[in-house]
PDB file of C-alpha atoms in Angstrom:
ATOM      1  CA  MET E  19       9.801  73.212  52.188  1.00  0.00           C
ATOM      2  CA  PRO E  20       6.743  71.065  51.594  1.00  0.00           C
ATOM      3  CA  ARG E  21       8.673  68.084  50.201  1.00  0.00           C
ATOM      4  CA  ALA E  22      12.157  66.740  49.551  1.00  0.00           C
ATOM      5  CA  ARG E  23      14.054  67.578  46.374  1.00  0.00           C
ATOM      6  CA  LEU E  24      16.951  65.726  44.756  1.00  0.00           C
ATOM      7  CA  GLY E  25      20.002  66.600  42.669  1.00  0.00           C
ATOM      8  CA  VAL E  26      22.174  63.872  41.116  1.00  0.00           C
ATOM      9  CA  VAL E  27      25.709  64.078  39.696  1.00  0.00           C
ATOM     10  CA  VAL E  28      27.515  61.077  38.213  1.00  0.00           C
ATOM     11  CA  SER E  29      31.176  61.504  37.303  1.00  0.00           C
ATOM     12  CA  LYS E  30      32.593  60.451  33.942  1.00  0.00           C
ATOM     13  CA  ARG E  31      35.836  59.413  35.598  1.00  0.00           C
ATOM     14  CA  GLY E  32      34.428  56.339  37.309  1.00  0.00           C
ATOM     15  CA  ASN E  33      31.631  55.739  34.815  1.00  0.00           C
ATOM     16  CA  ALA E  34      32.934  56.494  31.345  1.00  0.00           C
ATOM     17  CA  LYS E  35      29.909  55.374  29.347  1.00  0.00           C
ATOM     18  CA  ALA E  36      26.851  57.629  29.204  1.00  0.00           C
ATOM     19  CA  VAL E  37      24.582  54.565  29.281  1.00  0.00           C
ATOM     20  CA  ARG E  38      25.984  53.596  32.685  1.00  0.00           C
ATOM     21  CA  ARG E  39      25.794  57.138  34.071  1.00  0.00           C
ATOM     22  CA  ASN E  40      22.165  57.405  32.951  1.00  0.00           C
ATOM     23  CA  ARG E  41      21.299  54.038  34.544  1.00  0.00           C
ATOM     24  CA  ILE E  42      22.825  55.139  37.850  1.00  0.00           C
ATOM     25  CA  LYS E  43      20.789  58.365  37.737  1.00  0.00           C
ATOM     26  CA  ARG E  44      17.595  56.439  36.916  1.00  0.00           C
ATOM     27  CA  LEU E  45      18.144  54.054  39.831  1.00  0.00           C
ATOM     28  CA  ILE E  46      18.746  56.916  42.260  1.00  0.00           C
ATOM     29  CA  ARG E  47      15.710  58.866  41.054  1.00  0.00           C
ATOM     30  CA  GLU E  48      13.484  55.786  41.307  1.00  0.00           C
ATOM     31  CA  ARG E  49      14.574  55.082  44.901  1.00  0.00           C
ATOM     32  CA  PHE E  50      14.003  58.760  45.711  1.00  0.00           C
ATOM     33  CA  ARG E  51      10.520  58.655  44.162  1.00  0.00           C
ATOM     34  CA  LEU E  52       9.611  55.655  46.315  1.00  0.00           C
ATOM     35  CA  ASN E  53      10.972  57.251  49.503  1.00  0.00           C
ATOM     36  CA  GLN E  54       9.938  60.874  48.911  1.00  0.00           C
ATOM     37  CA  PRO E  55       6.644  60.778  50.845  1.00  0.00           C
ATOM     38  CA  GLN E  56       8.517  59.730  54.022  1.00  0.00           C
ATOM     39  CA  LEU E  57      11.428  62.162  53.607  1.00  0.00           C
ATOM     40  CA  PRO E  58      11.509  65.562  55.311  1.00  0.00           C
ATOM     41  CA  GLY E  59      11.295  68.703  53.170  1.00  0.00           C
ATOM     42  CA  VAL E  60      14.998  69.148  52.431  1.00  0.00           C
ATOM     43  CA  ASP E  61      17.230  69.500  49.398  1.00  0.00           C
ATOM     44  CA  MET E  62      19.577  66.548  48.795  1.00  0.00           C
ATOM     45  CA  ALA E  63      22.493  66.245  46.415  1.00  0.00           C
ATOM     46  CA  ILE E  64      23.979  62.836  45.596  1.00  0.00           C
ATOM     47  CA  GLN E  65      27.320  62.508  43.819  1.00  0.00           C
ATOM     48  CA  VAL E  66      28.627  59.218  42.405  1.00  0.00           C
ATOM     49  CA  PHE E  67      32.330  59.211  41.573  1.00  0.00           C
ATOM     50  CA  ALA E  68      33.293  55.542  41.460  1.00  0.00           C
ATOM     51  CA  PRO E  69      31.933  52.585  39.528  1.00  0.00           C
ATOM     52  CA  VAL E  70      29.244  50.772  41.500  1.00  0.00           C
ATOM     53  CA  GLU E  71      27.045  47.736  40.926  1.00  0.00           C
ATOM     54  CA  ASP E  72      23.286  48.312  40.724  1.00  0.00           C
ATOM     55  CA  ARG E  73      22.415  46.228  43.795  1.00  0.00           C
ATOM     56  CA  VAL E  74      25.106  47.914  45.891  1.00  0.00           C
ATOM     57  CA  LEU E  75      23.970  51.360  44.745  1.00  0.00           C
ATOM     58  CA  VAL E  76      20.327  50.654  45.589  1.00  0.00           C
ATOM     59  CA  ALA E  77      21.285  49.348  49.043  1.00  0.00           C
ATOM     60  CA  GLN E  78      23.455  52.405  49.740  1.00  0.00           C
ATOM     61  CA  ILE E  79      20.791  54.843  48.546  1.00  0.00           C
ATOM     62  CA  ASP E  80      18.112  53.150  50.674  1.00  0.00           C
ATOM     63  CA  GLN E  81      20.456  53.303  53.664  1.00  0.00           C
ATOM     64  CA  LEU E  82      21.111  57.000  53.012  1.00  0.00           C
ATOM     65  CA  PHE E  83      17.409  57.844  52.805  1.00  0.00           C
ATOM     66  CA  ASN E  84      16.751  55.890  56.029  1.00  0.00           C
ATOM     67  CA  GLN E  85      19.509  57.849  57.772  1.00  0.00           C
ATOM     68  CA  VAL E  86      17.996  61.133  56.605  1.00  0.00           C
ATOM     69  CA  LYS E  87      14.546  60.067  57.858  1.00  0.00           C
ATOM     70  CA  GLU E  88      15.942  58.996  61.242  1.00  0.00           C
ATOM     71  CA  ARG E  89      18.034  62.129  61.637  1.00  0.00           C
ATOM     72  CA  PHE E  90      15.136  64.475  61.010  1.00  0.00           C
ATOM     73  CA  GLU E  91      12.754  62.422  63.178  1.00  0.00           C
ATOM     74  CA  HIS E  92      15.317  62.556  65.984  1.00  0.00           C
ATOM     75  CA  ASP E  93      15.872  66.306  65.580  1.00  0.00           C
ATOM     76  CA  HIS E  94      12.131  66.930  65.368  1.00  0.00           C
ATOM     77  CA  HIS E  95      11.487  65.203  68.725  1.00  0.00           C
ATOM     78  CA  ARG E  96      13.991  67.428  70.599  1.00  0.00           C
TER      79      ARG E  96
END
């Protein structure tokens, strides 16, 4: 694929209010948008089941995207 794609699912169980679920999705999509040019052309699905603070979520998402980048760079150099 020419570029990375993203799917996001946020559970009602841990995040009962739609406003909170939508904020979580917006934060994830924004981090993806900023990282997309450096990501390999893969499909990614992110599921959020538990309540999470914004700053923690952003840090975890950035860490996840960095792991994906490193993994595909490592596999590409084999």
